[in-house]
Amino acid sequence: MAELNDKLERSIVYVKGVGPKRAELFAKVGVSSVYDLLQYCPRDYVDLTSPDELKDLPSETDEPKALRGRIVKKLPPARIRKGLTICKAVFTDDTDDLTITLYNQEYLFANLKEGESYVLYGRLTGNFMRREMNSPMIFDGGSPDLIIPVYPLTEGLSQNIIRKAVKSALDLISGEVTEIMPVHVRDRLSLCSLYTAWENIHFPKNMLSAFEARRRLIFDELLIHSLAVAYRRLNENSRSNYIMTPIKMTDFTSALPFSLTGAQKKALGDCVMGMCGTERMNRLIQGDVGSGKTVVAAGAAWFAAKNGYQSCVMAPTEILAAQHYNTFRTLLEPLGMRVCLLTGSLTPKKKRTVQQALAEGEYDVAVGTHALFSDNTGFSNLALVITDEQHRFGVEQRAALSAKGRNPHRIVMSATPIPRTLALIFYGDLDISVIDELPGGRKPIETYAVSGRMRERAYGFVKKQLDEGHQGYIVCPAVDESELDIKDATSYFEELRSGEFSDYTLGLLHGRMSAADKEKVMDGFKSGEIQLLVATTVIEVGVDVPNATIMLIENADRFGLSQLHQLRGRVGRGGAQSYCVLVTENTSPDSIKRMKTISSTNDGFKIAEEDLKLRGPGDFFGTHQHGLPAFKIADLTRDVMLLETAQKTSKRIIDDDPSLSRPENAVLYELVTRLIEKGSEMN
Ligand code: ADP
Ligand code: MG
């Protein structure tokens, strides 16, 4: 970062008070340069503008309290057993005494000095005989600061060490920092200067200045990320290698057993036009479960095949791949196209045969799972890559797939209605088609939340649906869930089969079954032989059995709203009224609010936004999600608004100066290219 300030580039070994040994500790928390150190933000602050006095406090508190005082006496550390050492000290704030207990923190304890003043921050846990504080945060009390930063620590690194190091680092650069942000941006958004931000994030005069500082640093981070996404897209090779020729789509559409909805027609049109243009297409098709994305993708594949090109369809699970395979075959084979399935569970021999045929161009469409990525899979002329539920794939897998063919067109199908802002983070700056219309004749799913006491009645309701000739699902959390209280799929299945539902045919589906077993069960369910499917969330994506009209979800509060919405989308896919019953024992206000939300609307976007608000993006995308960039300071749970501003600003900057070559953008350019080089931290 020569342009920024060469002192910032220096190793922190040069910071006063940080020798090589401490530098190693700092490295553990990702801090190696002066710049890193200044960017190492407190995760919280202790506000001492009005410290408490012990005499005014009860002997136990729910909230942490800040106390200013002295250590009067250190007791000898007691080694209770291997791996547990307890250190105690007596502290006074001159209004009363308190015993501090530290567990396995001998290094911290060793540095405390009798008679010195300190600030404690923690919950009081004693009784009326004796005041106590367990594992408080302990700060040097000598400094006059009223607001004390609390940094994330690692063993051997204390709050005081970090605080002192940051102070020396600020002295070292002594205000000489080139602004990275163009003046017009700073002015328009009233952002403080970078140096002020660093001063105030570490040593705020009041909470407002800490807030302003954080806002500035978060904005920097989000802007650089947004710029990098935009810059990379502009400067990567986006010329189309497969410019297709328009043909009439009626040969495809008139062969369908239904007519496309307006939204489907529009999305298909977007795809077809996209592949005829001079730029490579990169499109997200976003539509709620059941909106009919698959047929749009099939239309695009048909169009590509008519132009003489191959397509591939990537699904996140074998079940879904098998299902897409069937759908694509049903739709495309009558039109003379050849479709193959390629998944990990094929025998090696079969796989080789399919791969060879694919390489020789015998197939127009290949549907599969990650096996599609294996190095052995070549295509003769792959021009379109369709990915279903892309956010379930890891970053490397996506990259591997993009490397197939020569920069093929891309269609990503997502049933998770991702707010636009996050879509940009996730998918980069791709074009988006939204399918916001359900195919006709569908009735919205009726959803009810009940407590476990109502389970019997809920079972009765399920039976009624089965008796009417419909099918149903009972969903419970994953099989390897070990916590008590959680309905385990296998044992629950046994219980239902031999008890409540002994008069019905039941099937069991969970993630740890072999692909062959899963397929057998799915076939049984599709054919109607299995009436009630007990399953974990493996059914979440894409499974399509229109005769299923009831879903009962156990421990519903364990799922995110978007996930519940996806799950219940497995019913309501035919003409009959469908139902979803959510069973939960969780009566916390948060849980009740979520159950209300999901019961009161079928609008996926609304649910997604609510989910984002309630749980943040990590949960929003499920716990196993990959591909979210690792922000150091920003937190997408709170900072979505700022992200929007950053994205707008980024667009303005890059529209003005696509190569970021103007002098005012020089430092930004430097930071953006660095981030792109690091790559892995971007999506
Ligand atoms: P999703 O968007 O969830 O992937 P699918 O593509 O699986 O939805 O479609 C759901 C169901 O709706 C399928 O059974 C499909 O055949 C049917 N379908 C799709 N489009 C239409 C339409 N325009 N009219 C009637 N049924 C349709
Ligand atoms: Mg689908």
PDB file of N, CA and C in Angstrom, residues 523-597:
ATOM      1  N   ASP A 523     -38.805 -43.124  -5.409  1.00  0.00           N
ATOM      2  CA  ASP A 523     -39.640 -43.751  -6.435  1.00  0.00           C
ATOM      3  C   ASP A 523     -40.945 -44.250  -5.831  1.00  0.00           C
ATOM      4  N   GLY A 524     -40.819 -44.869  -4.639  1.00  0.00           N
ATOM      5  CA  GLY A 524     -42.004 -45.364  -3.952  1.00  0.00           C
ATOM      6  C   GLY A 524     -42.971 -44.236  -3.623  1.00  0.00           C
ATOM      7  N   PHE A 525     -42.407 -43.093  -3.261  1.00  0.00           N
ATOM      8  CA  PHE A 525     -43.252 -41.958  -2.906  1.00  0.00           C
ATOM      9  C   PHE A 525     -43.899 -41.358  -4.158  1.00  0.00           C
ATOM     10  N   LYS A 526     -43.102 -41.264  -5.199  1.00  0.00           N
ATOM     11  CA  LYS A 526     -43.632 -40.692  -6.442  1.00  0.00           C
ATOM     12  C   LYS A 526     -44.742 -41.551  -7.010  1.00  0.00           C
ATOM     13  N   SER A 527     -44.569 -42.877  -6.934  1.00  0.00           N
ATOM     14  CA  SER A 527     -45.580 -43.773  -7.510  1.00  0.00           C
ATOM     15  C   SER A 527     -46.830 -43.829  -6.629  1.00  0.00           C
ATOM     16  N   GLY A 528     -46.733 -43.283  -5.415  1.00  0.00           N
ATOM     17  CA  GLY A 528     -47.907 -43.262  -4.558  1.00  0.00           C
ATOM     18  C   GLY A 528     -47.969 -44.452  -3.615  1.00  0.00           C
ATOM     19  N   GLU A 529     -47.028 -45.372  -3.794  1.00  0.00           N
ATOM     20  CA  GLU A 529     -47.010 -46.560  -2.947  1.00  0.00           C
ATOM     21  C   GLU A 529     -46.732 -46.157  -1.499  1.00  0.00           C
ATOM     22  N   ILE A 530     -45.794 -45.263  -1.312  1.00  0.00           N
ATOM     23  CA  ILE A 530     -45.549 -44.715   0.026  1.00  0.00           C
ATOM     24  C   ILE A 530     -46.487 -43.536   0.232  1.00  0.00           C
ATOM     25  N   GLN A 531     -47.267 -43.612   1.328  1.00  0.00           N
ATOM     26  CA  GLN A 531     -48.243 -42.553   1.562  1.00  0.00           C
ATOM     27  C   GLN A 531     -47.672 -41.407   2.387  1.00  0.00           C
ATOM     28  N   LEU A 532     -46.831 -41.796   3.328  1.00  0.00           N
ATOM     29  CA  LEU A 532     -46.311 -40.784   4.236  1.00  0.00           C
ATOM     30  C   LEU A 532     -44.798 -40.922   4.299  1.00  0.00           C
ATOM     31  N   LEU A 533     -44.112 -39.846   3.995  1.00  0.00           N
ATOM     32  CA  LEU A 533     -42.659 -39.877   3.959  1.00  0.00           C
ATOM     33  C   LEU A 533     -42.108 -39.162   5.189  1.00  0.00           C
ATOM     34  N   VAL A 534     -41.380 -39.911   6.017  1.00  0.00           N
ATOM     35  CA  VAL A 534     -40.719 -39.297   7.167  1.00  0.00           C
ATOM     36  C   VAL A 534     -39.315 -38.929   6.695  1.00  0.00           C
ATOM     37  N   ALA A 535     -38.950 -37.668   6.824  1.00  0.00           N
ATOM     38  CA  ALA A 535     -37.699 -37.251   6.182  1.00  0.00           C
ATOM     39  C   ALA A 535     -36.995 -36.154   6.962  1.00  0.00           C
ATOM     40  N   THR A 536     -35.706 -36.071   6.742  1.00  0.00           N
ATOM     41  CA  THR A 536     -34.960 -34.912   7.223  1.00  0.00           C
ATOM     42  C   THR A 536     -35.018 -33.883   6.109  1.00  0.00           C
ATOM     43  N   THR A 537     -34.224 -32.851   6.209  1.00  0.00           N
ATOM     44  CA  THR A 537     -34.331 -31.779   5.225  1.00  0.00           C
ATOM     45  C   THR A 537     -33.798 -32.169   3.860  1.00  0.00           C
ATOM     46  N   VAL A 538     -33.379 -33.420   3.652  1.00  0.00           N
ATOM     47  CA  VAL A 538     -32.947 -33.791   2.292  1.00  0.00           C
ATOM     48  C   VAL A 538     -34.041 -33.533   1.274  1.00  0.00           C
ATOM     49  N   ILE A 539     -35.295 -33.469   1.735  1.00  0.00           N
ATOM     50  CA  ILE A 539     -36.359 -33.211   0.767  1.00  0.00           C
ATOM     51  C   ILE A 539     -36.513 -31.735   0.468  1.00  0.00           C
ATOM     52  N   GLU A 540     -35.691 -30.941   1.108  1.00  0.00           N
ATOM     53  CA  GLU A 540     -35.913 -29.504   1.021  1.00  0.00           C
ATOM     54  C   GLU A 540     -35.896 -28.978  -0.408  1.00  0.00           C
ATOM     55  N   VAL A 541     -34.958 -29.465  -1.179  1.00  0.00           N
ATOM     56  CA  VAL A 541     -34.795 -28.868  -2.497  1.00  0.00           C
ATOM     57  C   VAL A 541     -35.530 -29.621  -3.587  1.00  0.00           C
ATOM     58  N   GLY A 542     -36.445 -28.934  -4.190  1.00  0.00           N
ATOM     59  CA  GLY A 542     -36.924 -29.364  -5.501  1.00  0.00           C
ATOM     60  C   GLY A 542     -37.795 -30.592  -5.631  1.00  0.00           C
ATOM     61  N   VAL A 543     -37.935 -31.415  -4.595  1.00  0.00           N
ATOM     62  CA  VAL A 543     -38.717 -32.639  -4.763  1.00  0.00           C
ATOM     63  C   VAL A 543     -40.156 -32.293  -5.168  1.00  0.00           C
ATOM     64  N   ASP A 544     -40.665 -32.989  -6.159  1.00  0.00           N
ATOM     65  CA  ASP A 544     -41.911 -32.572  -6.780  1.00  0.00           C
ATOM     66  C   ASP A 544     -42.911 -33.724  -6.868  1.00  0.00           C
ATOM     67  N   VAL A 545     -43.807 -33.808  -5.893  1.00  0.00           N
ATOM     68  CA  VAL A 545     -44.874 -34.814  -5.941  1.00  0.00           C
ATOM     69  C   VAL A 545     -46.196 -34.074  -5.735  1.00  0.00           C
ATOM     70  N   PRO A 546     -46.883 -33.763  -6.840  1.00  0.00           N
ATOM     71  CA  PRO A 546     -48.064 -32.896  -6.755  1.00  0.00           C
ATOM     72  C   PRO A 546     -49.186 -33.462  -5.877  1.00  0.00           C
ATOM     73  N   ASN A 547     -49.216 -34.786  -5.678  1.00  0.00           N
ATOM     74  CA  ASN A 547     -50.280 -35.373  -4.864  1.00  0.00           C
ATOM     75  C   ASN A 547     -50.057 -35.176  -3.357  1.00  0.00           C
ATOM     76  N   ALA A 548     -48.890 -34.688  -2.975  1.00  0.00           N
ATOM     77  CA  ALA A 548     -48.613 -34.457  -1.552  1.00  0.00           C
ATOM     78  C   ALA A 548     -49.290 -33.171  -1.112  1.00  0.00           C
ATOM     79  N   THR A 549     -50.149 -33.265  -0.086  1.00  0.00           N
ATOM     80  CA  THR A 549     -50.911 -32.083   0.310  1.00  0.00           C
ATOM     81  C   THR A 549     -50.717 -31.694   1.766  1.00  0.00           C
ATOM     82  N   ILE A 550     -49.975 -32.514   2.509  1.00  0.00           N
ATOM     83  CA  ILE A 550     -49.815 -32.168   3.919  1.00  0.00           C
ATOM     84  C   ILE A 550     -48.367 -32.357   4.332  1.00  0.00           C
ATOM     85  N   MET A 551     -47.874 -31.400   5.094  1.00  0.00           N
ATOM     86  CA  MET A 551     -46.539 -31.534   5.659  1.00  0.00           C
ATOM     87  C   MET A 551     -46.599 -31.154   7.120  1.00  0.00           C
ATOM     88  N   LEU A 552     -46.066 -32.049   7.968  1.00  0.00           N
ATOM     89  CA  LEU A 552     -45.968 -31.730   9.382  1.00  0.00           C
ATOM     90  C   LEU A 552     -44.485 -31.571   9.690  1.00  0.00           C
ATOM     91  N   ILE A 553     -44.107 -30.467  10.279  1.00  0.00           N
ATOM     92  CA  ILE A 553     -42.690 -30.216  10.565  1.00  0.00           C
ATOM     93  C   ILE A 553     -42.456 -30.203  12.072  1.00  0.00           C
ATOM     94  N   GLU A 554     -41.637 -31.111  12.535  1.00  0.00           N
ATOM     95  CA  GLU A 554     -41.306 -31.186  13.965  1.00  0.00           C
ATOM     96  C   GLU A 554     -40.189 -30.198  14.292  1.00  0.00           C
ATOM     97  N   ASN A 555     -40.151 -29.735  15.513  1.00  0.00           N
ATOM     98  CA  ASN A 555     -39.120 -28.792  15.958  1.00  0.00           C
ATOM     99  C   ASN A 555     -38.948 -27.643  14.964  1.00  0.00           C
ATOM    100  N   ALA A 556     -40.081 -27.123  14.539  1.00  0.00           N
ATOM    101  CA  ALA A 556     -40.064 -26.141  13.460  1.00  0.00           C
ATOM    102  C   ALA A 556     -39.200 -24.930  13.794  1.00  0.00           C
ATOM    103  N   ASP A 557     -39.057 -24.625  15.090  1.00  0.00           N
ATOM    104  CA  ASP A 557     -38.276 -23.449  15.455  1.00  0.00           C
ATOM    105  C   ASP A 557     -36.792 -23.625  15.172  1.00  0.00           C
ATOM    106  N   ARG A 558     -36.383 -24.867  14.897  1.00  0.00           N
ATOM    107  CA  ARG A 558     -34.968 -25.104  14.587  1.00  0.00           C
ATOM    108  C   ARG A 558     -34.591 -24.646  13.190  1.00  0.00           C
ATOM    109  N   PHE A 559     -35.584 -24.404  12.374  1.00  0.00           N
ATOM    110  CA  PHE A 559     -35.296 -24.047  10.985  1.00  0.00           C
ATOM    111  C   PHE A 559     -35.399 -22.544  10.788  1.00  0.00           C
ATOM    112  N   GLY A 560     -34.660 -22.054   9.821  1.00  0.00           N
ATOM    113  CA  GLY A 560     -34.813 -20.657   9.441  1.00  0.00           C
ATOM    114  C   GLY A 560     -36.122 -20.486   8.684  1.00  0.00           C
ATOM    115  N   LEU A 561     -36.609 -19.257   8.655  1.00  0.00           N
ATOM    116  CA  LEU A 561     -37.875 -19.020   7.964  1.00  0.00           C
ATOM    117  C   LEU A 561     -37.807 -19.400   6.499  1.00  0.00           C
ATOM    118  N   SER A 562     -36.716 -19.010   5.855  1.00  0.00           N
ATOM    119  CA  SER A 562     -36.611 -19.312   4.433  1.00  0.00           C
ATOM    120  C   SER A 562     -36.570 -20.813   4.213  1.00  0.00           C
ATOM    121  N   GLN A 563     -35.921 -21.494   5.148  1.00  0.00           N
ATOM    122  CA  GLN A 563     -35.835 -22.938   5.029  1.00  0.00           C
ATOM    123  C   GLN A 563     -37.218 -23.571   5.214  1.00  0.00           C
ATOM    124  N   LEU A 564     -37.972 -23.072   6.174  1.00  0.00           N
ATOM    125  CA  LEU A 564     -39.340 -23.573   6.363  1.00  0.00           C
ATOM    126  C   LEU A 564     -40.175 -23.342   5.108  1.00  0.00           C
ATOM    127  N   HIS A 565     -39.971 -22.176   4.538  1.00  0.00           N
ATOM    128  CA  HIS A 565     -40.727 -21.837   3.345  1.00  0.00           C
ATOM    129  C   HIS A 565     -40.378 -22.782   2.192  1.00  0.00           C
ATOM    130  N   GLN A 566     -39.088 -23.072   2.068  1.00  0.00           N
ATOM    131  CA  GLN A 566     -38.637 -24.029   1.050  1.00  0.00           C
ATOM    132  C   GLN A 566     -39.257 -25.391   1.304  1.00  0.00           C
ATOM    133  N   LEU A 567     -39.184 -25.794   2.551  1.00  0.00           N
ATOM    134  CA  LEU A 567     -39.704 -27.107   2.923  1.00  0.00           C
ATOM    135  C   LEU A 567     -41.185 -27.227   2.575  1.00  0.00           C
ATOM    136  N   ARG A 568     -41.958 -26.258   2.981  1.00  0.00           N
ATOM    137  CA  ARG A 568     -43.395 -26.399   2.773  1.00  0.00           C
ATOM    138  C   ARG A 568     -43.741 -26.292   1.294  1.00  0.00           C
ATOM    139  N   GLY A 569     -42.812 -25.744   0.511  1.00  0.00           N
ATOM    140  CA  GLY A 569     -43.031 -25.678  -0.937  1.00  0.00           C
ATOM    141  C   GLY A 569     -43.124 -27.053  -1.590  1.00  0.00           C
ATOM    142  N   ARG A 570     -42.816 -28.112  -0.828  1.00  0.00           N
ATOM    143  CA  ARG A 570     -42.977 -29.467  -1.365  1.00  0.00           C
ATOM    144  C   ARG A 570     -44.437 -29.827  -1.483  1.00  0.00           C
ATOM    145  N   VAL A 571     -45.319 -29.150  -0.725  1.00  0.00           N
ATOM    146  CA  VAL A 571     -46.750 -29.392  -0.911  1.00  0.00           C
ATOM    147  C   VAL A 571     -47.333 -28.200  -1.688  1.00  0.00           C
ATOM    148  N   GLY A 572     -48.598 -28.309  -2.030  1.00  0.00           N
ATOM    149  CA  GLY A 572     -49.221 -27.214  -2.770  1.00  0.00           C
ATOM    150  C   GLY A 572     -48.773 -27.173  -4.214  1.00  0.00           C
ATOM    151  N   ARG A 573     -48.330 -28.289  -4.732  1.00  0.00           N
ATOM    152  CA  ARG A 573     -47.830 -28.295  -6.100  1.00  0.00           C
ATOM    153  C   ARG A 573     -48.857 -28.867  -7.075  1.00  0.00           C
ATOM    154  N   GLY A 574     -50.002 -29.284  -6.562  1.00  0.00           N
ATOM    155  CA  GLY A 574     -51.063 -29.760  -7.449  1.00  0.00           C
ATOM    156  C   GLY A 574     -52.269 -28.842  -7.323  1.00  0.00           C
ATOM    157  N   GLY A 575     -53.423 -29.299  -7.787  1.00  0.00           N
ATOM    158  CA  GLY A 575     -54.615 -28.455  -7.730  1.00  0.00           C
ATOM    159  C   GLY A 575     -55.287 -28.425  -6.362  1.00  0.00           C
ATOM    160  N   ALA A 576     -55.002 -29.433  -5.499  1.00  0.00           N
ATOM    161  CA  ALA A 576     -55.729 -29.550  -4.234  1.00  0.00           C
ATOM    162  C   ALA A 576     -55.189 -28.603  -3.174  1.00  0.00           C
ATOM    163  N   GLN A 577     -56.068 -28.201  -2.250  1.00  0.00           N
ATOM    164  CA  GLN A 577     -55.639 -27.368  -1.123  1.00  0.00           C
ATOM    165  C   GLN A 577     -54.595 -28.128  -0.299  1.00  0.00           C
ATOM    166  N   SER A 578     -53.503 -27.461   0.044  1.00  0.00           N
ATOM    167  CA  SER A 578     -52.462 -28.115   0.833  1.00  0.00           C
ATOM    168  C   SER A 578     -52.254 -27.412   2.162  1.00  0.00           C
ATOM    169  N   TYR A 579     -51.659 -28.164   3.092  1.00  0.00           N
ATOM    170  CA  TYR A 579     -51.510 -27.672   4.461  1.00  0.00           C
ATOM    171  C   TYR A 579     -50.107 -27.925   4.973  1.00  0.00           C
ATOM    172  N   CYS A 580     -49.703 -27.047   5.895  1.00  0.00           N
ATOM    173  CA  CYS A 580     -48.425 -27.255   6.557  1.00  0.00           C
ATOM    174  C   CYS A 580     -48.646 -27.019   8.057  1.00  0.00           C
ATOM    175  N   VAL A 581     -48.257 -27.993   8.865  1.00  0.00           N
ATOM    176  CA  VAL A 581     -48.415 -27.859  10.310  1.00  0.00           C
ATOM    177  C   VAL A 581     -47.030 -27.785  10.950  1.00  0.00           C
ATOM    178  N   LEU A 582     -46.772 -26.708  11.665  1.00  0.00           N
ATOM    179  CA  LEU A 582     -45.479 -26.525  12.313  1.00  0.00           C
ATOM    180  C   LEU A 582     -45.623 -26.874  13.786  1.00  0.00           C
ATOM    181  N   VAL A 583     -44.864 -27.850  14.241  1.00  0.00           N
ATOM    182  CA  VAL A 583     -44.939 -28.218  15.651  1.00  0.00           C
ATOM    183  C   VAL A 583     -43.716 -27.652  16.358  1.00  0.00           C
ATOM    184  N   THR A 584     -43.932 -26.920  17.420  1.00  0.00           N
ATOM    185  CA  THR A 584     -42.804 -26.375  18.173  1.00  0.00           C
ATOM    186  C   THR A 584     -43.170 -26.191  19.637  1.00  0.00           C
ATOM    187  N   GLU A 585     -42.178 -26.439  20.489  1.00  0.00           N
ATOM    188  CA  GLU A 585     -42.381 -26.230  21.927  1.00  0.00           C
ATOM    189  C   GLU A 585     -41.790 -24.896  22.356  1.00  0.00           C
ATOM    190  N   ASN A 586     -41.167 -24.248  21.404  1.00  0.00           N
ATOM    191  CA  ASN A 586     -40.468 -23.017  21.743  1.00  0.00           C
ATOM    192  C   ASN A 586     -41.444 -21.845  21.785  1.00  0.00           C
ATOM    193  N   THR A 587     -41.609 -21.268  22.974  1.00  0.00           N
ATOM    194  CA  THR A 587     -42.580 -20.189  23.098  1.00  0.00           C
ATOM    195  C   THR A 587     -41.892 -18.846  23.350  1.00  0.00           C
ATOM    196  N   SER A 588     -40.610 -18.767  22.984  1.00  0.00           N
ATOM    197  CA  SER A 588     -39.946 -17.474  23.133  1.00  0.00           C
ATOM    198  C   SER A 588     -40.596 -16.488  22.160  1.00  0.00           C
ATOM    199  N   PRO A 589     -40.562 -15.200  22.513  1.00  0.00           N
ATOM    200  CA  PRO A 589     -41.204 -14.204  21.647  1.00  0.00           C
ATOM    201  C   PRO A 589     -40.667 -14.275  20.216  1.00  0.00           C
ATOM    202  N   ASP A 590     -39.359 -14.524  20.110  1.00  0.00           N
ATOM    203  CA  ASP A 590     -38.743 -14.574  18.791  1.00  0.00           C
ATOM    204  C   ASP A 590     -39.326 -15.720  17.969  1.00  0.00           C
ATOM    205  N   SER A 591     -39.456 -16.873  18.618  1.00  0.00           N
ATOM    206  CA  SER A 591     -39.997 -18.039  17.926  1.00  0.00           C
ATOM    207  C   SER A 591     -41.448 -17.791  17.523  1.00  0.00           C
ATOM    208  N   ILE A 592     -42.215 -17.219  18.440  1.00  0.00           N
ATOM    209  CA  ILE A 592     -43.622 -16.952  18.136  1.00  0.00           C
ATOM    210  C   ILE A 592     -43.743 -16.000  16.950  1.00  0.00           C
ATOM    211  N   LYS A 593     -42.879 -15.006  16.958  1.00  0.00           N
ATOM    212  CA  LYS A 593     -42.917 -14.041  15.860  1.00  0.00           C
ATOM    213  C   LYS A 593     -42.624 -14.732  14.530  1.00  0.00           C
ATOM    214  N   ARG A 594     -41.641 -15.625  14.558  1.00  0.00           N
ATOM    215  CA  ARG A 594     -41.276 -16.306  13.312  1.00  0.00           C
ATOM    216  C   ARG A 594     -42.394 -17.228  12.846  1.00  0.00           C
ATOM    217  N   MET A 595     -43.012 -17.935  13.781  1.00  0.00           N
ATOM    218  CA  MET A 595     -44.109 -18.824  13.400  1.00  0.00           C
ATOM    219  C   MET A 595     -45.292 -18.025  12.839  1.00  0.00           C
ATOM    220  N   LYS A 596     -45.516 -16.847  13.417  1.00  0.00           N
ATOM    221  CA  LYS A 596     -46.583 -15.990  12.904  1.00  0.00           C
ATOM    222  C   LYS A 596     -46.288 -15.557  11.477  1.00  0.00           C
ATOM    223  N   THR A 597     -45.024 -15.145  11.259  1.00  0.00           N
ATOM    224  CA  THR A 597     -44.655 -14.682   9.926  1.00  0.00           C
ATOM    225  C   THR A 597     -44.899 -15.764   8.887  1.00  0.00           C
TER     226      THR A 597
END
